[in-house]
CSV table of C-alpha atoms and ligand atoms in Angstrom, one decimal:
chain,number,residue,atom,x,y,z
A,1,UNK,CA,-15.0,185.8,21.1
A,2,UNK,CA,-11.6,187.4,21.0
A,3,UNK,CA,-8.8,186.9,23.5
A,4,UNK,CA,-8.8,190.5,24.9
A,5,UNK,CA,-9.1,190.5,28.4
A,6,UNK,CA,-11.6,193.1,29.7
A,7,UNK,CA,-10.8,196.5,30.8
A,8,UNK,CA,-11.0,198.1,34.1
A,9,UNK,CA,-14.8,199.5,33.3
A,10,UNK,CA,-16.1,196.8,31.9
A,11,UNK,CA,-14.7,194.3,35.3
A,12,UNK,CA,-16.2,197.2,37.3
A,13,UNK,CA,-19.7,196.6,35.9
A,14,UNK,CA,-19.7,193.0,35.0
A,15,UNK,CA,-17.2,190.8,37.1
A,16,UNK,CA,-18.5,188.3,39.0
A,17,UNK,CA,-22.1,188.9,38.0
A,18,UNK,CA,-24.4,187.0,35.1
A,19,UNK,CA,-28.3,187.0,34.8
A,20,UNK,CA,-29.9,184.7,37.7
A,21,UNK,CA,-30.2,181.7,36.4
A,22,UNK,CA,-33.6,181.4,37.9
A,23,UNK,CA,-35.4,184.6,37.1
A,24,UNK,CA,-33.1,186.2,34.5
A,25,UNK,CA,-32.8,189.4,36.9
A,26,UNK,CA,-30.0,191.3,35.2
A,27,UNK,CA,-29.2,193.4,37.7
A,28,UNK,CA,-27.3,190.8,40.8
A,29,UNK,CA,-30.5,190.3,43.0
A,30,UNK,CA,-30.2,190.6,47.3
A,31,UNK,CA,-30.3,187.2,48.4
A,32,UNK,CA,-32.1,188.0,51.7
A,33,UNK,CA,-31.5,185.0,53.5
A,34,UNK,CA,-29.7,183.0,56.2
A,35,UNK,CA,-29.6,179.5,55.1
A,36,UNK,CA,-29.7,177.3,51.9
A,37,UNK,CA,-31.5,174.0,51.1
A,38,UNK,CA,-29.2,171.3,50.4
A,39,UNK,CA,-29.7,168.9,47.9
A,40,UNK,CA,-29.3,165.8,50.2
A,41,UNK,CA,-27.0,164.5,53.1
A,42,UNK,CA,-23.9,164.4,50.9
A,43,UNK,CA,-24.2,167.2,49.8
A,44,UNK,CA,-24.8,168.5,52.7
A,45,UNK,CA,-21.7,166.7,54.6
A,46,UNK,CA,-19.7,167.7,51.6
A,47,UNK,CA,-20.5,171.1,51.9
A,48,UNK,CA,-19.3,171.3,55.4
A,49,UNK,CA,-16.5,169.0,55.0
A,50,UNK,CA,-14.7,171.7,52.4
A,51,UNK,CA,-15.1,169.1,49.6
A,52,UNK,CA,-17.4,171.2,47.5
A,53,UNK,CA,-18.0,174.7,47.4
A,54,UNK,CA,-21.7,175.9,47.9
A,55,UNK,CA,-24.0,178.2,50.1
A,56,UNK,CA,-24.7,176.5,53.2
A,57,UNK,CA,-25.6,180.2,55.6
A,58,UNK,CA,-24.8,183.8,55.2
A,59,UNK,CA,-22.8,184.2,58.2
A,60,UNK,CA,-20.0,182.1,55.9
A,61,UNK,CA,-21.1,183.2,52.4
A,62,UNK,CA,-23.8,184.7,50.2
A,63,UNK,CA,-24.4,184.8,46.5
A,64,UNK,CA,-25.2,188.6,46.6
A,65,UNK,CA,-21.6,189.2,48.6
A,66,UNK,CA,-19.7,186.3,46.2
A,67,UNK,CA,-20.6,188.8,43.7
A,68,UNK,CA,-19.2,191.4,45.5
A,69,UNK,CA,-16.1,189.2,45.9
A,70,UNK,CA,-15.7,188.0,42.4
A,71,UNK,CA,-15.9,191.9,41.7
A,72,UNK,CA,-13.4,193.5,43.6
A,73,UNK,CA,-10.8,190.2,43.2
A,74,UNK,CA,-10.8,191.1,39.6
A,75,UNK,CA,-10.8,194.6,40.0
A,76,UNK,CA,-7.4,194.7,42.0
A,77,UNK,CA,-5.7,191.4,40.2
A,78,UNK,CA,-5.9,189.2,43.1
A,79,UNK,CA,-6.9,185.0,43.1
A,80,UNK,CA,-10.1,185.4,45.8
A,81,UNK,CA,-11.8,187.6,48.0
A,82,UNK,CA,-14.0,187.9,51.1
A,83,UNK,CA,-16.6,190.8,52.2
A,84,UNK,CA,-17.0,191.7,55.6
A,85,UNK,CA,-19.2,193.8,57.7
A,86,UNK,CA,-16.1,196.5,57.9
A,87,UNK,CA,-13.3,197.4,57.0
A,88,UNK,CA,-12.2,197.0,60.5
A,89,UNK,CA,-13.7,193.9,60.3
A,90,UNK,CA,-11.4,192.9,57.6
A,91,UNK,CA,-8.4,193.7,59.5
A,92,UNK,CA,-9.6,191.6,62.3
A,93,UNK,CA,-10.0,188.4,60.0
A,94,UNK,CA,-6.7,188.9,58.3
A,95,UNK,CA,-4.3,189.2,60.8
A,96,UNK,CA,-6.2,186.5,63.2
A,97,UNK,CA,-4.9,184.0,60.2
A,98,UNK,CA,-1.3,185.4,61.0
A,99,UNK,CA,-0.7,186.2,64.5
A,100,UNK,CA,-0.5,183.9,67.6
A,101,UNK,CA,-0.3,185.3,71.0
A,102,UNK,CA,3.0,187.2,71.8
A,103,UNK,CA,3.5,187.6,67.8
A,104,UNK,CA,4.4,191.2,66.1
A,105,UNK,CA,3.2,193.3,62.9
A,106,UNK,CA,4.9,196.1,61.7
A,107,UNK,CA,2.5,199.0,60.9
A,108,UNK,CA,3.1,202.6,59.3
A,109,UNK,CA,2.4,205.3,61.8
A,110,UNK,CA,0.6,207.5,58.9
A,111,UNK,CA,-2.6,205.4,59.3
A,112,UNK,CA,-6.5,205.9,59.7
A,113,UNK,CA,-7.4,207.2,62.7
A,114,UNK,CA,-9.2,203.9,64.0
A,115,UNK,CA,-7.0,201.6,62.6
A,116,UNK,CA,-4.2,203.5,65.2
A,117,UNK,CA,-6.9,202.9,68.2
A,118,UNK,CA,-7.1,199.1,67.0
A,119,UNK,CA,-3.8,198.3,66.6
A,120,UNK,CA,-3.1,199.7,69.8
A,121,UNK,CA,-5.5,198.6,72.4
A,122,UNK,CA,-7.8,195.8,70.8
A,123,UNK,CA,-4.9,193.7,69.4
A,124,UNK,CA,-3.0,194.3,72.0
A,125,UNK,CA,-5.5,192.4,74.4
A,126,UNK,CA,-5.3,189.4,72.0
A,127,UNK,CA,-1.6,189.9,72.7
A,128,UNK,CA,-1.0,190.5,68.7
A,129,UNK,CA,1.8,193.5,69.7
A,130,UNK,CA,2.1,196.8,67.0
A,131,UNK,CA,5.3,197.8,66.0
A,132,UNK,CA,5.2,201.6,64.3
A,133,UNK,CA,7.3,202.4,61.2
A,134,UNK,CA,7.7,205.6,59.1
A,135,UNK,CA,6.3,204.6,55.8
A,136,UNK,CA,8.6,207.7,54.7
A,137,UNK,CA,11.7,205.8,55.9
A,138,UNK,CA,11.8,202.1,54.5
A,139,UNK,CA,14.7,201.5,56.7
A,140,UNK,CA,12.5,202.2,60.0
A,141,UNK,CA,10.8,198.7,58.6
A,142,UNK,CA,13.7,196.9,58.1
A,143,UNK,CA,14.8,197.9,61.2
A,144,UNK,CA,11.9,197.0,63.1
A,145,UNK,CA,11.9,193.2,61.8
A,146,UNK,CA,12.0,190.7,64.5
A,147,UNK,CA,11.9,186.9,64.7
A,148,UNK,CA,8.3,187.7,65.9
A,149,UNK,CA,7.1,189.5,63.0
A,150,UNK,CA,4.5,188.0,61.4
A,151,UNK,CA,3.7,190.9,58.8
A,152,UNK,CA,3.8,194.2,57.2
A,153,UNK,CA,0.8,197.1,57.1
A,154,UNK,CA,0.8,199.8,55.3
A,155,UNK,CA,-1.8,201.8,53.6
A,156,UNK,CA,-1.2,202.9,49.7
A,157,UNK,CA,-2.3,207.1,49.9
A,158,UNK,CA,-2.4,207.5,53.7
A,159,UNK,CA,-4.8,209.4,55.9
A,160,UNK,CA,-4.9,212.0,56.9
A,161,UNK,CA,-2.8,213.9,53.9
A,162,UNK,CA,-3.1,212.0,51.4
A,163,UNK,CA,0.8,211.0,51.0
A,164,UNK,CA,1.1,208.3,48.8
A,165,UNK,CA,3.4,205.3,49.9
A,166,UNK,CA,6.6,203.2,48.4
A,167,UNK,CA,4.4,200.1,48.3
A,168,UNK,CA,7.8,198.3,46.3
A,169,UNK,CA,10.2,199.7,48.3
A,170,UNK,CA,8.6,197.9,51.6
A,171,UNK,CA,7.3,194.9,49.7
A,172,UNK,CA,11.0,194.8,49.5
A,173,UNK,CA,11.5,194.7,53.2
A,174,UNK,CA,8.6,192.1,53.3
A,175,UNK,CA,9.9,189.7,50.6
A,176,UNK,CA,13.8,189.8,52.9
A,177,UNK,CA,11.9,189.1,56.5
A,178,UNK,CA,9.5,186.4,54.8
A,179,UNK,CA,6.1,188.3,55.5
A,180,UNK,CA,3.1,189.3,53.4
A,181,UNK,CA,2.5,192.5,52.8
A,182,UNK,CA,-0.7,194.1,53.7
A,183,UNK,CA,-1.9,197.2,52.0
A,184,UNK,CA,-5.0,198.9,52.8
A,185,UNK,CA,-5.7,200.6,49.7
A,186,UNK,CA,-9.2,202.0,50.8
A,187,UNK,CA,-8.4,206.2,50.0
A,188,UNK,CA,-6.9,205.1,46.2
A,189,UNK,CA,-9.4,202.6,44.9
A,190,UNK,CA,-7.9,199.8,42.8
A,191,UNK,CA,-9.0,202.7,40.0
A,192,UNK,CA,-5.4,204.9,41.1
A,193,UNK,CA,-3.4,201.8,42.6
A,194,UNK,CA,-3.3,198.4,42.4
A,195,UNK,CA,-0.8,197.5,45.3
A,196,UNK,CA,-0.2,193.8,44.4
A,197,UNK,CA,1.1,194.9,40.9
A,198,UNK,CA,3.6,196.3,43.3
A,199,UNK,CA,4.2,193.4,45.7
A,200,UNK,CA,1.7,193.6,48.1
A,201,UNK,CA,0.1,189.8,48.7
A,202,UNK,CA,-3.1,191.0,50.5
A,203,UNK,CA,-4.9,193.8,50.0
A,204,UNK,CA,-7.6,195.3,52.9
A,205,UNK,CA,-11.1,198.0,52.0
A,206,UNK,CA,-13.1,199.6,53.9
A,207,UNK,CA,-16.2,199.5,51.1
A,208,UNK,CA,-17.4,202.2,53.1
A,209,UNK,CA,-15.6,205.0,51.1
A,210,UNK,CA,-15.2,204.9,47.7
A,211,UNK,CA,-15.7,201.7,46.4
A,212,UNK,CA,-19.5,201.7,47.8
A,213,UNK,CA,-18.8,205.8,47.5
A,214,UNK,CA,-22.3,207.2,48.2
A,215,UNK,CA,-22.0,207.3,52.0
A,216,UNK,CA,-24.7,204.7,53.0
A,217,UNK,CA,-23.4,201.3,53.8
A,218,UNK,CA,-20.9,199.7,55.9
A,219,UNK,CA,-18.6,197.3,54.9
A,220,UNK,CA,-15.0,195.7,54.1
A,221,UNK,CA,-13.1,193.2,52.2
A,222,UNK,CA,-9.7,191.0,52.0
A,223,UNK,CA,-8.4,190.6,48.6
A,224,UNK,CA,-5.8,187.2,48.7
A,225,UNK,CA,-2.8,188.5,45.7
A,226,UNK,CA,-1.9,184.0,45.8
A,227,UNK,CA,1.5,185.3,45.5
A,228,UNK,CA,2.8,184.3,49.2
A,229,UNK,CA,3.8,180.4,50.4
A,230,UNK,CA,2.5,180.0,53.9
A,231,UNK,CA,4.3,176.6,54.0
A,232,UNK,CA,7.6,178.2,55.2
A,233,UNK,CA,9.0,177.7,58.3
A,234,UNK,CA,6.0,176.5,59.9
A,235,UNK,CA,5.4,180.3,60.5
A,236,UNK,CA,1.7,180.4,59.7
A,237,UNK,CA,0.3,177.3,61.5
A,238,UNK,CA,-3.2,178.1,60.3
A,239,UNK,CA,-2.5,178.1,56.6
A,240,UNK,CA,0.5,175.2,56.6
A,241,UNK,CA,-0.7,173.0,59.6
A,242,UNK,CA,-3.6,170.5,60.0
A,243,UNK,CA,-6.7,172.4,61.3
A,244,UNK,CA,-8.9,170.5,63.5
A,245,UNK,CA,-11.7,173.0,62.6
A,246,UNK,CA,-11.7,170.6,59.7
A,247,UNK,CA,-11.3,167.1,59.7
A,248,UNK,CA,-7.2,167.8,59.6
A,249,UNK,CA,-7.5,170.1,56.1
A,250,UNK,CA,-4.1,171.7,55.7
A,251,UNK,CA,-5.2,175.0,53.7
A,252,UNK,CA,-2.3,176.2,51.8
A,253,UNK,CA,-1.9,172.2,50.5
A,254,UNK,CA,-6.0,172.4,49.5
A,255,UNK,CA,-6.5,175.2,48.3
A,256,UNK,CA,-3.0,176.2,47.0
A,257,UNK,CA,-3.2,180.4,45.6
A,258,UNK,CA,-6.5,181.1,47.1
A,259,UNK,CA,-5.8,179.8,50.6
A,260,UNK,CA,-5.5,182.7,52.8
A,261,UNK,CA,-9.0,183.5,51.4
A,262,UNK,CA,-10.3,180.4,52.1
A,263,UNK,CA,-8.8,180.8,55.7
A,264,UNK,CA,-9.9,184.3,56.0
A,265,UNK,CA,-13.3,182.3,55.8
A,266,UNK,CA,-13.9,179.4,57.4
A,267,UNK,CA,-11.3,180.3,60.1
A,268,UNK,CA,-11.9,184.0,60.3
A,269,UNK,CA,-15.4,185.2,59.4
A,270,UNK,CA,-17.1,181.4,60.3
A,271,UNK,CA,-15.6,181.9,63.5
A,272,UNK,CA,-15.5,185.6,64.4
A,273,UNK,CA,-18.6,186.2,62.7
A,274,UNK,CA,-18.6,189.9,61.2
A,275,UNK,CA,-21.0,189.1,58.2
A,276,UNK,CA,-21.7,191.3,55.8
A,277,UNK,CA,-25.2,191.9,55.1
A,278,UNK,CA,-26.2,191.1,51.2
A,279,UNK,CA,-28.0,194.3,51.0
A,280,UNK,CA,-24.6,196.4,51.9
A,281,UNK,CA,-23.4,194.3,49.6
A,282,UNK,CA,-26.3,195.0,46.8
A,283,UNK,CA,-25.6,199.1,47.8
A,284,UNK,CA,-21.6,198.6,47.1
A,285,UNK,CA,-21.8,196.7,44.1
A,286,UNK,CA,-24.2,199.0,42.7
A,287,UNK,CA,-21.5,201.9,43.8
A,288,UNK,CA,-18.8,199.5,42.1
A,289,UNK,CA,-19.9,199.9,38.6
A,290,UNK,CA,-19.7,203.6,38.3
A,291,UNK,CA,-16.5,203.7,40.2
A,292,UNK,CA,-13.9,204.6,37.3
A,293,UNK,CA,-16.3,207.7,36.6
A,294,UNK,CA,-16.9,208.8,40.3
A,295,UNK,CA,-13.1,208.4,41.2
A,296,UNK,CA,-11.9,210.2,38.1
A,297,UNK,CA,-14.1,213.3,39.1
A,298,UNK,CA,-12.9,213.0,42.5
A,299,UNK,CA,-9.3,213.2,41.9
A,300,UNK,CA,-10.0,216.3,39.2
A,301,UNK,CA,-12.1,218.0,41.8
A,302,UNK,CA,-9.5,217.7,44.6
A,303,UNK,CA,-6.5,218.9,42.1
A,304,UNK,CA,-8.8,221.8,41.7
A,305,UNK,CA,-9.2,222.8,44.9
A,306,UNK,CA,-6.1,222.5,46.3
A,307,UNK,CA,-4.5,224.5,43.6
A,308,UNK,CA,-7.4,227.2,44.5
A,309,UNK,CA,-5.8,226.8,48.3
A,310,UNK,CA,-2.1,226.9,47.5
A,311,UNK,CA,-2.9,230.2,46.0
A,312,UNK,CA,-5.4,231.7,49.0
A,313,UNK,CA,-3.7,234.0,51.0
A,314,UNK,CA,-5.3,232.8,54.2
A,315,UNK,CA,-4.0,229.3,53.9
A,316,UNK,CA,-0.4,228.7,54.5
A,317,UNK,CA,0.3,224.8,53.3
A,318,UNK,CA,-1.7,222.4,51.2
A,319,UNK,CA,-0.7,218.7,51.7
A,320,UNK,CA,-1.9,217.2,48.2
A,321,UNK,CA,0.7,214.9,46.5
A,322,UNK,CA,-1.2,215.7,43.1
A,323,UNK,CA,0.5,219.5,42.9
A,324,UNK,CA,3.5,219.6,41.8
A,325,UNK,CA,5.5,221.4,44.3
A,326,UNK,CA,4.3,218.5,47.2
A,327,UNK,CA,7.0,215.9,48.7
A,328,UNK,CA,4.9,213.2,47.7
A,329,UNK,CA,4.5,213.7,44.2
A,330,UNK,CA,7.2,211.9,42.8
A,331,UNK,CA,5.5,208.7,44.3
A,332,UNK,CA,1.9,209.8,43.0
A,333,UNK,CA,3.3,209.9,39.6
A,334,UNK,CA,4.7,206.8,39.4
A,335,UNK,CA,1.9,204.9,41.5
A,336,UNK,CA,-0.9,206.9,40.9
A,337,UNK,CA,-1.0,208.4,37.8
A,338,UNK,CA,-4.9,209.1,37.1
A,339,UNK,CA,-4.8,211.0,40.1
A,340,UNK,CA,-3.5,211.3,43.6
A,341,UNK,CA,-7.2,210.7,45.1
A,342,UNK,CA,-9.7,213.2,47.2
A,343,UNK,CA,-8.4,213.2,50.2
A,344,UNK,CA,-5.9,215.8,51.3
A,345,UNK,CA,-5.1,218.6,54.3
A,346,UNK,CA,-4.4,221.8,54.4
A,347,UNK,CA,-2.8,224.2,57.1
A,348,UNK,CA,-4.5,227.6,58.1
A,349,UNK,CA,-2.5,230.7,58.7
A,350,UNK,CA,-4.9,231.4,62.0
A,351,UNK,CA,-4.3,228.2,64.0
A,352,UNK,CA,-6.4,226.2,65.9
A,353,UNK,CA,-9.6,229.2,65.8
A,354,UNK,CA,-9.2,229.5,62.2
A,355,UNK,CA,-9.8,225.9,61.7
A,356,UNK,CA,-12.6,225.3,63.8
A,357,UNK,CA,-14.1,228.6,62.4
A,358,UNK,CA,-13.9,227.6,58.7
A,359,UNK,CA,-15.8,223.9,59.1
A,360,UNK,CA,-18.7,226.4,61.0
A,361,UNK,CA,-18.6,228.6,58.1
A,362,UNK,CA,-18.9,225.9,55.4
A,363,UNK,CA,-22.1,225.3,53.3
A,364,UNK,CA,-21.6,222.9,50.8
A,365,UNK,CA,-19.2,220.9,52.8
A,366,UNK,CA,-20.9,218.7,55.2
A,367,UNK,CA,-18.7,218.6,58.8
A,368,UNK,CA,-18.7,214.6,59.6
A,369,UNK,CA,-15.9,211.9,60.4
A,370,UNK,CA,-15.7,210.1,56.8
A,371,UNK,CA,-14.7,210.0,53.6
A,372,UNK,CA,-15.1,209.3,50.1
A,373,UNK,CA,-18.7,209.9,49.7
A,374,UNK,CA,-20.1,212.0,47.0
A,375,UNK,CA,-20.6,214.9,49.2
A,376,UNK,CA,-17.3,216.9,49.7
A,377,UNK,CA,-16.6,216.5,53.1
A,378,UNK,CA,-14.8,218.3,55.7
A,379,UNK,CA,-13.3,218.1,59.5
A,380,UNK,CA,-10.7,219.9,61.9
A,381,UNK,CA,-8.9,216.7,63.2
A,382,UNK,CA,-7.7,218.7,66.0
A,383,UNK,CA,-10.7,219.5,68.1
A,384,UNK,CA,-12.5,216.0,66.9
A,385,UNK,CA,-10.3,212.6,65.7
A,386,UNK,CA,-7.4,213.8,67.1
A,387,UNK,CA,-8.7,215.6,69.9
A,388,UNK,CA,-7.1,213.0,72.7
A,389,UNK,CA,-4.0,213.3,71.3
A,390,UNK,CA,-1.7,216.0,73.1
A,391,UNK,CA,-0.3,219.1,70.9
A,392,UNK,CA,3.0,217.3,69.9
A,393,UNK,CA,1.1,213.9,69.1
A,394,UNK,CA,-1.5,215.9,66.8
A,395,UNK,CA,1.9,217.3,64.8
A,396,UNK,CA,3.4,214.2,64.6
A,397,UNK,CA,0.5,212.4,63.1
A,398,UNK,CA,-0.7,215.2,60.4
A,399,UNK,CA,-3.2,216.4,62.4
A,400,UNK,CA,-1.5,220.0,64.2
A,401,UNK,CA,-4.1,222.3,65.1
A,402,UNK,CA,-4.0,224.7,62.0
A,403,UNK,CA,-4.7,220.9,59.8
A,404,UNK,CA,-7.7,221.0,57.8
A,405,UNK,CA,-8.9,217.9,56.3
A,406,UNK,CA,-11.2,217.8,53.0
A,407,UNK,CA,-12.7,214.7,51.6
A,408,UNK,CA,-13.7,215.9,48.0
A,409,UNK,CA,-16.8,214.9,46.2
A,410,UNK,CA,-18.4,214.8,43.6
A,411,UNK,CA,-20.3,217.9,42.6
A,412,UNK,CA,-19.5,220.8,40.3
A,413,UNK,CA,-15.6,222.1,41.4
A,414,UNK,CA,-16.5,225.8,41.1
A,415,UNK,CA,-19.1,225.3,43.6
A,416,UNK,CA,-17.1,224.0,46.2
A,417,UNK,CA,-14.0,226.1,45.4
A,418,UNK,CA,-16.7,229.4,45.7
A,419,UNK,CA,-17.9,227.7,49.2
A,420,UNK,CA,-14.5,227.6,50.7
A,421,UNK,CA,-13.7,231.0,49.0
A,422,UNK,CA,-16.8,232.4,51.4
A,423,UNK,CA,-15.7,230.6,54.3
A,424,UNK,CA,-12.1,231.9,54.1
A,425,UNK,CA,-13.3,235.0,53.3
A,426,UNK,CA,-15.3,235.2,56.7
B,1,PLP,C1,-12.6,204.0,57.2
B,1,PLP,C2,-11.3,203.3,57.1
B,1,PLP,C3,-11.1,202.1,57.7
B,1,PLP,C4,-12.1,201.4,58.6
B,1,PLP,O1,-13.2,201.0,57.8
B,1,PLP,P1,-14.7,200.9,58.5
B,1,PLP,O2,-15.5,200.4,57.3
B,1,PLP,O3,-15.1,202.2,59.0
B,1,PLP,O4,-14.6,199.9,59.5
B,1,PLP,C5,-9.8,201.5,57.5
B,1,PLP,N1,-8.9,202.1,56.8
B,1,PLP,C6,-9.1,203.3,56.2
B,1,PLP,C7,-8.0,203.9,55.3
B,1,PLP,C8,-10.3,204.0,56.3
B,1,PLP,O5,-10.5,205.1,55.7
C-alpha cells in the first residue's frame, strides 16, 4: 500500500465502513436493535465502567450510526464524532457539556431560523443566556466577551442568504477569550468548507440537508476538531472535573483529543437521550457517498440561477456570494472555492404580493420550509418563517418582505431557470 492518504471521494464512500465481519454485506447493514449481548460480567461491567469501548444499547451507540460517525469525522478532519436525532439535537448535547446555569454563549445573529427560536426561549429556561453578534463585524464578538462566556457560534454560509462567514477572523476572538468555537457548517458541507482547518474546535450538522441530501431523514451530528484543552481554568467542569456519572472519570485526562465527544456521549446523548435511529442513519450514509457529486451540481445550478435573476428585470437584488458583484464574495473565494453552496435570496421589485405570488406560480419548485434536498426548493420568509417577526425585524434578519429564498437542487438548470422565467413572467 502507498502512503497517500485518501481523497475527499473516496472518505465520502468508504470511511468508517468495511464488509460485516459476519455476513460479508458490503454495503454498512441497519443494525435494528436496542441492545447487545455481552460476552460475560466483565465485560459487561467494563463496558459500562468506560474501560472498554463496545455496544452496550442504541440510545448510547450503534454500529450502523458509528459508521456514520467514523464518516463524517474524517470527512471534516476532526478526532470523533457523534450522530443525533437532529441537528437541534446536536446543539442541545454540545452546549449542555459547556454551559452551567447563569453561563453565556455568543451567537451570530445571521442564523437558521430555529436555531434563533432555541437560543432564545429553550436555553434560556435552562438559564444558558444568548448573546447576539454581527458575524459581519468581528469586533461585535470581541466586544460581547464576558467572564461568563462559555463559547462562540457561528454558522460557516449563513441562512437565510447564503453569506459566507470569517470563520479565522472569530476563531481569533475565540482563541483570545479561551472558548471553543462552534460552527455549524450544515448549508456548506464539509465538500465547500472545512471550518476546523480554519480554527473552529467543534463542528455542528443538521444531516437533514445536504449531507443525507434527499429530503427524507432527520438527523444531526457533533464533530470534536481535539484541538481545544478543557483543563483550563476549571472553566468546563464536565470535561476537566471528576464526574460522578462515572465512578470519578475525569474526561479530558481519559480520553485526551476525543473527549468532548466522548462527553457529548455519555453525558449528553446517555442522558438527554435524542438517539438517532440506525435506519436515518443507513438513509444519510447512503446520501454521504454521492455527496462530492450532488454538492458540486448544487453549487453550479445555484450560480446559474442567480446570474439568470441578477439579469431579470423583475427582480431587483440577488444575495448569492458566488457572483461576483456580491459583498460576500471575497470570503467565498477564499473559504469556499468549489462553490458558494445552493442556498441564496433574492429581492422582488413588487414587494410583499410579488413574493407570495411567485412561490404560487412555481412548478418545479416545491414551496416547503427546508433545504438542501434534491428538489429545488422555494419559500417567502415573510408571510411563513419570519412571519412573527415585525416589518423592521424581518429587514434586519434577511428576510424583508420583497426576500425570496431558493434552495437549489439538483435537476437540469435550464429547467428551473425556464420555471422561474414563467413565474416572473406571470
Ligand atoms: C435545519 C438546520 C438546523 C436544524 O436542524 P434539524 O435537523 O432540523 O433539527 C440547524 N442549522 C441549520 C443551518 C439548518 O439548516
Amino acid at each position: 500500500m502507498s502512503e497517500r492518504l485518501p481523497g475527499f471521494s473516496t472518505l465520502a464512500v468508504h470511511a468508517g465502513a468495511q464488509p460485516d465481519p459476519t455476513t460479508g454485506a458490503r454495503a454498512t447493514p441497519i443494525y435494528q436493535t436496542t441492545s447487545f449481548v455481552f460476552n460475560d460480567a466483565d465485560h459487561a461491567a467494563s463496558l459500562f465502567g468506560l474501560q472498554a469501548f463496545g455496544n452496550i444499547y442504541t440510545r448510547i451507540g450503534n454500529p450502523t450510526n458509528a459508521v456514520l460517525e467514523e464518516r463524517v469525522a474524517a470527512l471534516e478532519g476532526g478526532t470523533a464524532a457523534l450522530a443525533v436525532a437532529s441537528g437541534h439535537a446536536a446543539q442541545v448535547v454540545v452546549l449542555q457539556q459547556l454551559l452551567q446555569p447563569g453561563d453565556e454563549f455568543i451567537a451570530a445573529r445571521k442564523l437558521y431560523g430555529g436555531s434563533i427560536n432555541q437560543f432564545s426561549h429553550a436555553f434560556k429556561s435552562f438559564g444558558w443566556n444568548v448573546v447576539w453578534a454581527d458575524p459581519d463585524d468581528v469586533a461585535s464578538f470581541e466586544r460581547a466577551v464576558t467572564p461568563r462566556t462559555k463559547a462562540i457560534f457561528i454558522e460557516s454560509i449563513a441562512n437565510p442568504a447564503g453569506s459566507i462567514t470569517d470563520i479565522e477572523a472569530i476563531s481569533t476572538v475565540a482563541r483570545k477569550a479561551g472558548v471553543p468555537l462552534i460552527v455549524d457548517n450544515t448549508l456548506a458541507s464539509p465538500y465547500l468548507i472545512r471550518p476546523i482547518d480554519h480554527g473552529a474546535d467543534i463542528v455542528v450538522h443538521s444531516l437533514t440537508k445536504f449531507l443525507g441530501g434527499h429530503g427524507n431523514s432527520i438527523g444531526g451530528i457533533i464533530v470534536d476538531a481535539g484541538t481545544f484543552d478543557w483543563s483550563t481554568g476549571g472553566k468546563y467542569p464536565m470535561l476537566s472535573e471528576p464526574r460522578p456519572e462515572y465512578h470519578g472519570i475525569r474526561l479530558q485526562e481519559t480520553f485526551g483529543n476525543f473527549a468532548f465527544a466522548i462527553a457529548c456521549r455519555v453525558l449528553g446523548l446517555r442522558d438527554l437521550g435524542p438517539a438517532l435511529s440506525p435506519f436515518n442513519a443507513f438513509m444519510i450514509l447512503t446520501g454521504i457517498e454521492t455527496l462530492p457529486l450532488r454538492m458540486q451540481k448544487h453549487c453550479d445550478n445555484a450560480k446559474a440561477v442567480a446570474e439568470f435573476l441578477a439579469s431579470h428585470p423583475a427582480v431587483s437584488s440577488v444575495n448569492y456570494a458566488g457572483l461576483a458583484s456580491d459583498k460576500y464574495n471575497q470570503l467565498a473565494r477564499k473559504y469556499a472555492p468549489k462553490g458558494a453552496g445552493a442556498v441564496f435570496t433574492f429581492s422582488l421589485k413588487g414587494g410583499y404580493d410579488s413574493g407570495v405570488n411567485l412561490v404560487s406560480k412555481l412548478q418545479l419548485f416545491s414551496h416547503l420550509a427546508n433545504v438542501g434536498d434534491t428538489r429545488s426548493l422555494v419559500i417567502h420568509p415573510a408571510s411563513t418563517t419570519h412571519s412573527q417577526l415585525d416589518d423592521a425585524a424581518k429587514i434586519k434578519s434577511g428576510a424583508g418582505p420583497d426576500v425570496v429564498r431558493l434552495s437549489i437542487g439538483i435537476e437540469d438548470k435550464e429547467d428551473l431557470i425556464a420555471d422561474l422565467e414563467q413565474a416572473l413572467n406571470a
